[in-house]
Amino acid sequence: MKILVTGGAGYIASHTNLELLNGGYDVVAVDNFINSNIESVKRVEKLTGKKISFYEVDLLDKEALREIFAKEKVDAVIHFAGLKAVGESVSMPLRYFKNNLSGTINLLEVMEEFDVKNLVFSSSATVYGDPATVPVTEEFPLSVTNPYGRTKLMIEEMLRDISNADKTWNIAILRYFNPIGAHESGDIGEDPNGIPNNLVPYIAKVASGALETIHVFGNDYDTPDGTGVRDYIHVVDLALGHIKAIEKLQKNPGLVTYNLGTGVGYSVMDIIENYEKACGKKLPYVIDPRRPGDIAETYADPTKAKEELGWIAVRGIDKMCEDTYRWQSKNPNGYKS
Ligand code: WQD
């Protein structure tokens, strides 16, 4: 089977491509390098000893996308490509709507034109907004508080309407919680542009000396230690969830939706402590005011994915931190080095 992976040079895509290749799939990767590096593709090829058919194409270039589908006999698509910085989306919503929504519509139109009706969509727990209770199931109400999250929810709604109109589509919507970690080789990992927005890549740069101190965004939340609680999931577990979703689509399920999380919530302080164990040193931190838009606590109920995909996350927070530290130590400047 040949899988086309959009955003194919990115963090989660590179880990998914590795598992696809190891699982015997052929991979066509498409990326415009807005937030990624061709080096990640080369590293996955080296780690697997297999080739990726790569195209530097922007999903906004519909003609170029058509040429790929005309050339490659694609069986299914995993759609990762999209801008994903919450704060940035607030300051430039139109760029997010254009890139994420128009890019997705181009992709869906070309898929339909070439009769490729199997799609795995990279959604996010952000579509749950601030859940009234935890753990979160797929039946929880959906609400968003920023343009990035709105694009994820709007794409989900488009996919539900498409599925209702044409039952020949098989679509798996995967709602990621907080992906962190890296492949155990330390050769691929998260390589954010500039100063990381997210907690673990920021901690990793403090541990490596690239940044001075960790800023804890608030310790007055209604949580055990007052800091934000999230469901951190190892990126390799997440990647393996995509393989299970591709297998699920072979059974013509129509549209299905799954939380991909561990079902365990960790606070900011828990993460700092686990990362200190991984790197073998105390890490400096200061308590800052809350970050606008942050919620206190969320973590998944991953039962549905276990029952319907036969998937569970097996890598613990210690391995997530150890694997991040190895990647950061081997690649202090990410792929640029
Ligand atoms: C985690 C916790 C912060 C940075 C976001 C997006 C979500 C998904 C994952 C794309 C929170 C605290 C953070 C820091 C801190 N992205 N924090 N200091 O906000 O849960 O989710 O990234 O799909 O859509 O919303 O992740 O890592 O930014 O924050 O204290 O320097 O760490 O307050 O409690 P978040 P995060």
mmCIF file of C-alpha atoms and ligand atoms in Angstrom:
data_model
loop_
_atom_site.group_PDB
_atom_site.id
_atom_site.type_symbol
_atom_site.label_atom_id
_atom_site.label_comp_id
_atom_site.label_asym_id
_atom_site.label_seq_id
_atom_site.Cartn_x
_atom_site.Cartn_y
_atom_site.Cartn_z
ATOM 1 C CA MET A 1 0.000 0.000 0.000
ATOM 2 C CA LYS A 2 1.189 3.530 -0.833
ATOM 3 C CA ILE A 3 0.474 6.262 1.719
ATOM 4 C CA LEU A 4 0.750 9.961 0.863
ATOM 5 C CA VAL A 5 1.795 11.951 3.938
ATOM 6 C CA THR A 6 1.264 15.726 3.908
ATOM 7 C CA GLY A 7 3.564 17.755 6.140
ATOM 8 C CA GLY A 8 5.797 14.757 5.522
ATOM 9 C CA ALA A 9 9.034 16.336 6.782
ATOM 10 C CA GLY A 10 7.504 17.386 10.104
ATOM 11 C CA TYR A 11 7.851 16.107 13.663
ATOM 12 C CA ILE A 12 4.949 13.650 13.908
ATOM 13 C CA ALA A 13 5.068 12.821 10.190
ATOM 14 C CA SER A 14 8.750 11.794 10.310
ATOM 15 C CA HIS A 15 8.050 9.394 13.175
ATOM 16 C CA THR A 16 4.953 8.081 11.371
ATOM 17 C CA ASN A 17 6.855 7.642 8.090
ATOM 18 C CA LEU A 18 9.451 5.557 9.940
ATOM 19 C CA GLU A 19 6.760 3.233 11.308
ATOM 20 C CA LEU A 20 4.993 3.075 7.914
ATOM 21 C CA LEU A 21 8.216 2.066 6.148
ATOM 22 C CA ASN A 22 9.060 -0.470 8.868
ATOM 23 C CA GLY A 23 5.522 -1.792 8.491
ATOM 24 C CA GLY A 24 6.007 -2.458 4.780
ATOM 25 C CA TYR A 25 4.116 0.545 3.402
ATOM 26 C CA ASP A 26 5.404 2.753 0.579
ATOM 27 C CA VAL A 27 5.553 6.437 1.544
ATOM 28 C CA VAL A 28 5.063 9.539 -0.592
ATOM 29 C CA ALA A 29 5.874 12.647 1.465
ATOM 30 C CA VAL A 30 4.807 16.192 0.606
ATOM 31 C CA ASP A 31 6.076 19.276 2.442
ATOM 32 C CA ASN A 32 6.704 22.992 1.790
ATOM 33 C CA PHE A 33 9.334 23.308 4.586
ATOM 34 C CA ILE A 34 7.485 26.167 6.280
ATOM 35 C CA ASN A 35 8.208 24.484 9.618
ATOM 36 C CA SER A 36 10.381 21.472 8.764
ATOM 37 C CA ASN A 37 13.642 20.351 7.178
ATOM 38 C CA ILE A 38 14.503 17.859 4.413
ATOM 39 C CA GLU A 39 17.111 16.432 6.793
ATOM 40 C CA SER A 40 14.337 14.675 8.731
ATOM 41 C CA VAL A 41 13.356 12.802 5.553
ATOM 42 C CA LYS A 42 16.974 11.765 4.945
ATOM 43 C CA ARG A 43 17.317 10.551 8.536
ATOM 44 C CA VAL A 44 14.173 8.408 8.295
ATOM 45 C CA GLU A 45 15.502 6.861 5.057
ATOM 46 C CA LYS A 46 18.799 6.128 6.796
ATOM 47 C CA LEU A 47 17.127 4.644 9.886
ATOM 48 C CA THR A 48 14.897 2.355 7.803
ATOM 49 C CA GLY A 49 17.152 1.682 4.837
ATOM 50 C CA LYS A 50 14.171 2.523 2.622
ATOM 51 C CA LYS A 51 13.379 5.358 0.225
ATOM 52 C CA ILE A 52 10.678 8.007 0.590
ATOM 53 C CA SER A 53 9.241 9.504 -2.596
ATOM 54 C CA PHE A 54 9.466 13.188 -1.633
ATOM 55 C CA TYR A 55 7.897 16.279 -3.244
ATOM 56 C CA GLU A 56 8.497 19.882 -2.148
ATOM 57 C CA VAL A 57 4.968 21.106 -2.756
ATOM 58 C CA ASP A 58 2.606 23.504 -0.981
ATOM 59 C CA LEU A 59 -0.976 22.244 -0.650
ATOM 60 C CA LEU A 60 -2.073 25.679 -1.895
ATOM 61 C CA ASP A 61 -0.544 24.716 -5.278
ATOM 62 C CA LYS A 62 -3.395 22.508 -6.440
ATOM 63 C CA GLU A 63 -1.910 21.794 -9.860
ATOM 64 C CA ALA A 64 1.317 20.532 -8.344
ATOM 65 C CA LEU A 65 -0.699 18.357 -5.974
ATOM 66 C CA ARG A 66 -2.649 16.928 -8.921
ATOM 67 C CA GLU A 67 0.605 16.028 -10.657
ATOM 68 C CA ILE A 68 1.680 13.983 -7.631
ATOM 69 C CA PHE A 69 -1.591 12.034 -7.584
ATOM 70 C CA ALA A 70 -1.339 11.518 -11.351
ATOM 71 C CA LYS A 71 2.168 10.102 -10.949
ATOM 72 C CA GLU A 72 1.829 8.141 -7.687
ATOM 73 C CA LYS A 73 -0.912 5.536 -7.229
ATOM 74 C CA VAL A 74 -1.926 6.618 -3.734
ATOM 75 C CA ASP A 75 -4.063 4.247 -1.603
ATOM 76 C CA ALA A 76 -4.549 6.502 1.443
ATOM 77 C CA VAL A 77 -3.537 9.911 2.779
ATOM 78 C CA ILE A 78 -2.354 10.961 6.236
ATOM 79 C CA HIS A 79 -2.880 14.720 6.479
ATOM 80 C CA PHE A 80 -0.496 16.409 8.943
ATOM 81 C CA ALA A 81 0.252 19.626 7.056
ATOM 82 C CA GLY A 82 -0.890 22.765 8.826
ATOM 83 C CA LEU A 83 0.244 25.786 10.803
ATOM 84 C CA LYS A 84 -0.098 24.955 14.511
ATOM 85 C CA ALA A 85 1.091 27.753 16.802
ATOM 86 C CA VAL A 86 -1.814 28.876 18.977
ATOM 87 C CA GLY A 87 -0.399 32.295 19.829
ATOM 88 C CA GLU A 88 0.612 33.019 16.224
ATOM 89 C CA SER A 89 -2.880 32.058 15.028
ATOM 90 C CA VAL A 90 -4.383 34.740 17.276
ATOM 91 C CA SER A 91 -2.225 37.441 15.665
ATOM 92 C CA MET A 92 -2.645 36.221 12.063
ATOM 93 C CA PRO A 93 -5.940 34.310 11.754
ATOM 94 C CA LEU A 94 -6.326 34.831 8.004
ATOM 95 C CA ARG A 95 -2.971 33.140 7.342
ATOM 96 C CA TYR A 96 -4.152 30.152 9.387
ATOM 97 C CA PHE A 97 -7.529 29.958 7.621
ATOM 98 C CA LYS A 98 -5.901 30.265 4.198
ATOM 99 C CA ASN A 99 -3.133 27.739 4.851
ATOM 100 C CA ASN A 100 -5.003 25.161 6.910
ATOM 101 C CA LEU A 101 -8.472 25.331 5.351
ATOM 102 C CA SER A 102 -7.695 26.089 1.689
ATOM 103 C CA GLY A 103 -4.827 23.601 1.751
ATOM 104 C CA THR A 104 -7.130 20.916 3.097
ATOM 105 C CA ILE A 105 -9.883 21.705 0.585
ATOM 106 C CA ASN A 106 -7.352 21.418 -2.271
ATOM 107 C CA LEU A 107 -6.219 18.073 -0.906
ATOM 108 C CA LEU A 108 -9.772 16.738 -0.557
ATOM 109 C CA GLU A 109 -10.732 17.881 -4.076
ATOM 110 C CA VAL A 110 -7.684 16.208 -5.618
ATOM 111 C CA MET A 111 -8.278 13.037 -3.594
ATOM 112 C CA GLU A 112 -11.860 12.928 -4.893
ATOM 113 C CA GLU A 113 -10.702 13.568 -8.460
ATOM 114 C CA PHE A 114 -8.338 10.584 -8.277
ATOM 115 C CA ASP A 115 -10.831 8.458 -6.342
ATOM 116 C CA VAL A 116 -8.618 8.267 -3.233
ATOM 117 C CA LYS A 117 -11.159 8.120 -0.410
ATOM 118 C CA ASN A 118 -9.069 6.921 2.559
ATOM 119 C CA LEU A 119 -7.950 9.723 4.895
ATOM 120 C CA VAL A 120 -6.364 9.959 8.345
ATOM 121 C CA PHE A 121 -6.671 13.516 9.683
ATOM 122 C CA SER A 122 -4.373 15.018 12.303
ATOM 123 C CA SER A 123 -6.758 16.756 14.689
ATOM 124 C CA SER A 124 -6.113 17.904 18.236
ATOM 125 C CA ALA A 125 -7.543 17.777 21.755
ATOM 126 C CA THR A 126 -7.738 21.523 21.382
ATOM 127 C CA VAL A 127 -11.181 20.963 19.800
ATOM 128 C CA TYR A 128 -12.501 20.115 23.277
ATOM 129 C CA GLY A 129 -11.700 23.609 24.556
ATOM 130 C CA ASP A 130 -11.793 23.660 28.371
ATOM 131 C CA PRO A 131 -13.484 20.344 29.273
ATOM 132 C CA ALA A 132 -15.961 20.472 32.169
ATOM 133 C CA THR A 133 -14.566 17.210 33.575
ATOM 134 C CA VAL A 134 -11.689 14.809 32.916
ATOM 135 C CA PRO A 135 -10.908 12.315 31.424
ATOM 136 C CA VAL A 136 -12.169 13.459 28.016
ATOM 137 C CA THR A 137 -14.085 11.099 25.723
ATOM 138 C CA GLU A 138 -14.799 11.547 21.987
ATOM 139 C CA GLU A 139 -18.415 12.396 22.875
ATOM 140 C CA PHE A 140 -17.449 15.524 24.825
ATOM 141 C CA PRO A 141 -18.751 18.856 23.511
ATOM 142 C CA LEU A 142 -16.504 20.648 21.031
ATOM 143 C CA SER A 143 -15.480 24.289 21.419
ATOM 144 C CA VAL A 144 -12.442 26.299 20.430
ATOM 145 C CA THR A 145 -10.870 29.485 21.747
ATOM 146 C CA ASN A 146 -8.298 30.382 19.062
ATOM 147 C CA PRO A 147 -8.028 30.451 15.259
ATOM 148 C CA TYR A 148 -5.657 27.459 15.162
ATOM 149 C CA GLY A 149 -8.121 25.313 17.097
ATOM 150 C CA ARG A 150 -10.940 26.704 14.940
ATOM 151 C CA THR A 151 -9.227 25.427 11.782
ATOM 152 C CA LYS A 152 -8.965 21.947 13.307
ATOM 153 C CA LEU A 153 -12.644 21.978 14.277
ATOM 154 C CA MET A 154 -13.747 23.403 10.916
ATOM 155 C CA ILE A 155 -11.821 20.695 9.059
ATOM 156 C CA GLU A 156 -13.422 18.042 11.276
ATOM 157 C CA GLU A 157 -16.872 19.486 10.437
ATOM 158 C CA MET A 158 -16.043 19.499 6.700
ATOM 159 C CA LEU A 159 -14.999 15.840 6.943
ATOM 160 C CA ARG A 160 -18.221 14.913 8.758
ATOM 161 C CA ASP A 161 -20.289 16.657 6.053
ATOM 162 C CA ILE A 162 -18.292 14.949 3.270
ATOM 163 C CA SER A 163 -18.784 11.562 4.934
ATOM 164 C CA ASN A 164 -22.532 12.187 5.303
ATOM 165 C CA ALA A 165 -22.775 13.118 1.624
ATOM 166 C CA ASP A 166 -20.600 10.309 0.274
ATOM 167 C CA LYS A 167 -20.362 7.095 2.290
ATOM 168 C CA THR A 168 -17.516 5.809 0.122
ATOM 169 C CA TRP A 169 -15.098 8.009 2.100
ATOM 170 C CA ASN A 170 -13.252 6.262 4.934
ATOM 171 C CA ILE A 171 -11.976 8.890 7.357
ATOM 172 C CA ALA A 172 -10.174 8.525 10.713
ATOM 173 C CA ILE A 173 -10.040 11.735 12.754
ATOM 174 C CA LEU A 174 -7.266 11.436 15.359
ATOM 175 C CA ARG A 175 -7.356 13.932 18.248
ATOM 176 C CA TYR A 176 -3.817 14.174 19.637
ATOM 177 C CA PHE A 177 -3.240 15.281 23.191
ATOM 178 C CA ASN A 178 0.304 16.553 23.838
ATOM 179 C CA PRO A 179 2.887 14.817 21.616
ATOM 180 C CA ILE A 180 6.447 14.863 23.015
ATOM 181 C CA GLY A 181 9.560 12.686 22.876
ATOM 182 C CA ALA A 182 11.634 11.367 19.988
ATOM 183 C CA HIS A 183 12.649 8.124 18.311
ATOM 184 C CA GLU A 184 15.059 6.196 20.597
ATOM 185 C CA SER A 185 17.883 6.601 18.041
ATOM 186 C CA GLY A 186 18.006 10.309 18.876
ATOM 187 C CA ASP A 187 18.284 10.986 15.130
ATOM 188 C CA ILE A 188 14.784 12.414 14.596
ATOM 189 C CA GLY A 189 12.786 14.638 16.918
ATOM 190 C CA GLU A 190 10.948 17.903 17.417
ATOM 191 C CA ASP A 191 12.767 20.877 15.888
ATOM 192 C CA PRO A 192 10.608 23.982 16.438
ATOM 193 C CA ASN A 193 11.528 27.245 14.724
ATOM 194 C CA GLY A 194 12.896 29.877 17.118
ATOM 195 C CA ILE A 195 11.919 29.938 20.797
ATOM 196 C CA PRO A 196 9.642 26.936 21.505
ATOM 197 C CA ASN A 197 6.037 27.723 22.447
ATOM 198 C CA ASN A 198 5.499 24.299 23.973
ATOM 199 C CA LEU A 199 6.707 23.161 27.395
ATOM 200 C CA VAL A 200 8.908 20.145 26.662
ATOM 201 C CA PRO A 201 10.926 21.569 23.758
ATOM 202 C CA TYR A 202 11.486 24.663 25.914
ATOM 203 C CA ILE A 203 12.665 22.573 28.869
ATOM 204 C CA ALA A 204 14.957 20.647 26.505
ATOM 205 C CA LYS A 205 16.662 23.884 25.455
ATOM 206 C CA VAL A 206 17.085 24.986 29.068
ATOM 207 C CA ALA A 207 18.653 21.611 29.868
ATOM 208 C CA SER A 208 21.031 22.005 26.913
ATOM 209 C CA GLY A 209 21.968 25.541 27.994
ATOM 210 C CA ALA A 210 20.458 27.169 24.909
ATOM 211 C CA LEU A 211 17.853 28.930 27.092
ATOM 212 C CA GLU A 212 18.361 30.272 30.602
ATOM 213 C CA THR A 213 15.377 29.234 32.688
ATOM 214 C CA ILE A 214 12.003 27.529 32.467
ATOM 215 C CA HIS A 215 8.978 29.823 32.791
ATOM 216 C CA VAL A 216 6.103 28.075 34.539
ATOM 217 C CA PHE A 217 2.930 29.724 33.313
ATOM 218 C CA GLY A 218 0.968 29.927 36.558
ATOM 219 C CA ASN A 219 0.888 27.791 39.689
ATOM 220 C CA ASP A 220 -2.564 28.888 40.919
ATOM 221 C CA TYR A 221 -4.707 26.507 38.884
ATOM 222 C CA ASP A 222 -7.119 24.132 40.605
ATOM 223 C CA THR A 223 -4.738 21.179 40.143
ATOM 224 C CA PRO A 224 -2.728 19.064 42.658
ATOM 225 C CA ASP A 225 0.345 21.342 42.547
ATOM 226 C CA GLY A 226 -1.304 24.400 40.989
ATOM 227 C CA THR A 227 0.401 24.017 37.588
ATOM 228 C CA GLY A 228 -1.253 22.979 34.320
ATOM 229 C CA VAL A 229 -2.008 19.296 33.783
ATOM 230 C CA ARG A 230 -1.822 17.696 30.322
ATOM 231 C CA ASP A 231 -1.840 14.234 28.716
ATOM 232 C CA TYR A 232 1.668 13.896 27.262
ATOM 233 C CA ILE A 233 1.992 11.105 24.709
ATOM 234 C CA HIS A 234 5.207 9.696 23.216
ATOM 235 C CA VAL A 235 5.435 10.601 19.528
ATOM 236 C CA VAL A 236 6.276 6.959 18.648
ATOM 237 C CA ASP A 237 3.077 5.763 20.359
ATOM 238 C CA LEU A 238 1.255 8.459 18.406
ATOM 239 C CA ALA A 239 2.883 7.313 15.151
ATOM 240 C CA LEU A 240 1.840 3.717 15.803
ATOM 241 C CA GLY A 241 -1.716 4.952 16.342
ATOM 242 C CA HIS A 242 -1.673 6.173 12.733
ATOM 243 C CA ILE A 243 -0.684 2.724 11.483
ATOM 244 C CA LYS A 244 -3.657 1.263 13.364
ATOM 245 C CA ALA A 245 -5.915 3.954 11.841
ATOM 246 C CA ILE A 246 -4.733 3.068 8.312
ATOM 247 C CA GLU A 247 -5.531 -0.588 9.064
ATOM 248 C CA LYS A 248 -8.973 0.455 10.349
ATOM 249 C CA LEU A 249 -9.752 2.251 7.078
ATOM 250 C CA GLN A 250 -9.333 -1.038 5.207
ATOM 251 C CA LYS A 251 -12.540 -2.199 6.909
ATOM 252 C CA ASN A 252 -14.587 0.628 5.335
ATOM 253 C CA PRO A 253 -15.682 2.163 8.657
ATOM 254 C CA GLY A 254 -16.940 5.455 7.156
ATOM 255 C CA LEU A 255 -15.921 8.294 9.509
ATOM 256 C CA VAL A 256 -14.414 7.367 12.891
ATOM 257 C CA THR A 257 -12.901 9.602 15.595
ATOM 258 C CA TYR A 258 -10.355 8.684 18.291
ATOM 259 C CA ASN A 259 -8.528 10.344 21.165
ATOM 260 C CA LEU A 260 -4.823 9.510 21.034
ATOM 261 C CA GLY A 261 -3.610 10.041 24.579
ATOM 262 C CA THR A 262 -2.244 7.989 27.464
ATOM 263 C CA GLY A 263 -5.144 8.646 29.844
ATOM 264 C CA VAL A 264 -2.666 10.019 32.409
ATOM 265 C CA GLY A 265 -2.279 13.701 33.264
ATOM 266 C CA TYR A 266 1.043 15.230 34.356
ATOM 267 C CA SER A 267 1.589 18.742 35.716
ATOM 268 C CA VAL A 268 4.285 21.144 34.595
ATOM 269 C CA MET A 269 6.207 20.372 37.792
ATOM 270 C CA ASP A 270 5.898 16.608 37.121
ATOM 271 C CA ILE A 271 7.451 17.175 33.702
ATOM 272 C CA ILE A 272 10.276 19.278 35.099
ATOM 273 C CA GLU A 273 11.043 16.585 37.709
ATOM 274 C CA ASN A 274 11.019 13.801 35.105
ATOM 275 C CA TYR A 275 13.229 15.787 32.783
ATOM 276 C CA GLU A 276 15.681 16.476 35.629
ATOM 277 C CA LYS A 277 15.917 12.697 36.139
ATOM 278 C CA ALA A 278 16.521 12.184 32.408
ATOM 279 C CA CYS A 279 19.275 14.823 32.138
ATOM 280 C CA GLY A 280 20.769 14.215 35.603
ATOM 281 C CA LYS A 281 20.675 17.836 36.771
ATOM 282 C CA LYS A 282 18.393 20.328 38.486
ATOM 283 C CA LEU A 283 16.716 22.743 36.086
ATOM 284 C CA PRO A 284 16.099 26.412 36.919
ATOM 285 C CA TYR A 285 12.529 27.701 36.749
ATOM 286 C CA VAL A 286 10.513 30.768 37.664
ATOM 287 C CA ILE A 287 6.793 31.065 38.244
ATOM 288 C CA ASP A 288 5.202 33.490 35.752
ATOM 289 C CA PRO A 289 1.591 34.630 35.420
ATOM 290 C CA ARG A 290 -0.822 32.319 33.616
ATOM 291 C CA ARG A 291 -0.592 32.259 29.801
ATOM 292 C CA PRO A 292 -3.799 33.730 28.290
ATOM 293 C CA GLY A 293 -6.025 31.006 26.849
ATOM 294 C CA ASP A 294 -4.473 28.141 28.812
ATOM 295 C CA ILE A 295 -6.769 25.653 30.525
ATOM 296 C CA ALA A 296 -6.061 24.072 33.925
ATOM 297 C CA GLU A 297 -6.344 20.405 33.156
ATOM 298 C CA THR A 298 -7.087 17.916 30.377
ATOM 299 C CA TYR A 299 -6.300 14.294 29.707
ATOM 300 C CA ALA A 300 -7.804 11.623 27.480
ATOM 301 C CA ASP A 301 -10.049 8.650 28.016
ATOM 302 C CA PRO A 302 -8.318 6.434 25.389
ATOM 303 C CA THR A 303 -10.774 3.519 25.736
ATOM 304 C CA LYS A 304 -12.337 3.879 22.273
ATOM 305 C CA ALA A 305 -8.984 3.669 20.462
ATOM 306 C CA LYS A 306 -8.084 0.607 22.521
ATOM 307 C CA GLU A 307 -11.387 -1.154 21.745
ATOM 308 C CA GLU A 308 -11.714 -0.155 18.068
ATOM 309 C CA LEU A 309 -8.093 0.234 16.914
ATOM 310 C CA GLY A 310 -6.437 -2.212 19.252
ATOM 311 C CA TRP A 311 -4.067 0.649 20.178
ATOM 312 C CA ILE A 312 -2.735 1.880 23.519
ATOM 313 C CA ALA A 313 0.147 4.152 24.417
ATOM 314 C CA VAL A 314 2.855 2.096 26.139
ATOM 315 C CA ARG A 315 5.778 4.545 26.589
ATOM 316 C CA GLY A 316 5.885 6.279 29.970
ATOM 317 C CA ILE A 317 6.832 9.836 30.920
ATOM 318 C CA ASP A 318 10.347 8.713 31.856
ATOM 319 C CA LYS A 319 10.987 7.415 28.321
ATOM 320 C CA MET A 320 9.389 10.521 26.802
ATOM 321 C CA CYS A 321 11.894 12.688 28.713
ATOM 322 C CA GLU A 322 14.885 10.369 28.150
ATOM 323 C CA ASP A 323 14.231 10.179 24.403
ATOM 324 C CA THR A 324 13.767 13.966 24.164
ATOM 325 C CA TYR A 325 17.038 14.520 26.034
ATOM 326 C CA ARG A 326 18.932 12.131 23.716
ATOM 327 C CA TRP A 327 17.586 13.886 20.589
ATOM 328 C CA GLN A 328 18.395 17.344 22.017
ATOM 329 C CA SER A 329 21.879 16.265 23.138
ATOM 330 C CA LYS A 330 22.748 14.692 19.761
ATOM 331 C CA ASN A 331 21.222 17.599 17.824
ATOM 332 C CA PRO A 332 21.623 20.837 19.846
ATOM 333 C CA ASN A 333 20.601 22.846 16.765
ATOM 334 C CA GLY A 334 17.973 20.391 15.609
ATOM 335 C CA TYR A 335 18.267 19.451 11.949
ATOM 336 C CA LYS A 336 20.181 22.629 11.183
ATOM 337 C CA SER A 337 23.272 21.112 12.762
HETATM 338 C C1 WQD B 1 1.599 22.554 28.250
HETATM 339 C C2 WQD B 1 1.541 23.074 29.678
HETATM 340 C C3 WQD B 1 1.270 25.456 29.821
HETATM 341 C C4 WQD B 1 5.171 26.354 27.976
HETATM 342 C C5 WQD B 1 -0.633 23.162 22.713
HETATM 343 C C6 WQD B 1 -1.721 23.389 21.705
HETATM 344 C C7 WQD B 1 -2.248 22.063 21.235
HETATM 345 C C8 WQD B 1 -1.117 21.211 20.726
HETATM 346 C C9 WQD B 1 -0.068 21.021 21.812
HETATM 347 C C10 WQD B 1 -0.923 21.479 18.348
HETATM 348 C C11 WQD B 1 0.487 24.153 29.891
HETATM 349 C C12 WQD B 1 2.624 25.031 30.375
HETATM 350 C C13 WQD B 1 4.030 25.736 28.482
HETATM 351 C C14 WQD B 1 6.054 27.013 28.870
HETATM 352 C C15 WQD B 1 4.636 26.411 30.713
HETATM 353 N N1 WQD B 1 -0.516 21.794 19.595
HETATM 354 N N2 WQD B 1 3.779 25.761 29.826
HETATM 355 N N3 WQD B 1 5.737 27.016 30.209
HETATM 356 O O1 WQD B 1 -0.854 24.479 25.453
HETATM 357 O O2 WQD B 1 -1.305 22.091 26.280
HETATM 358 O O3 WQD B 1 -1.169 22.534 23.845
HETATM 359 O O4 WQD B 1 0.382 22.340 22.173
HETATM 360 O O5 WQD B 1 -1.728 20.660 18.019
HETATM 361 O O6 WQD B 1 -3.170 22.310 20.192
HETATM 362 O O7 WQD B 1 -2.778 24.070 22.342
HETATM 363 O O8 WQD B 1 0.899 22.650 25.212
HETATM 364 O O9 WQD B 1 3.284 22.552 25.778
HETATM 365 O O10 WQD B 1 2.258 24.810 25.211
HETATM 366 O O11 WQD B 1 1.698 23.696 27.396
HETATM 367 O O12 WQD B 1 4.374 26.435 31.916
HETATM 368 O O13 WQD B 1 7.114 27.598 28.475
HETATM 369 O O14 WQD B 1 2.793 23.678 29.992
HETATM 370 O O15 WQD B 1 0.676 26.471 30.636
HETATM 371 O O16 WQD B 1 -0.046 23.979 31.194
HETATM 372 P P1 WQD B 1 -0.658 23.008 25.305
HETATM 373 P P2 WQD B 1 2.118 23.464 25.858
#
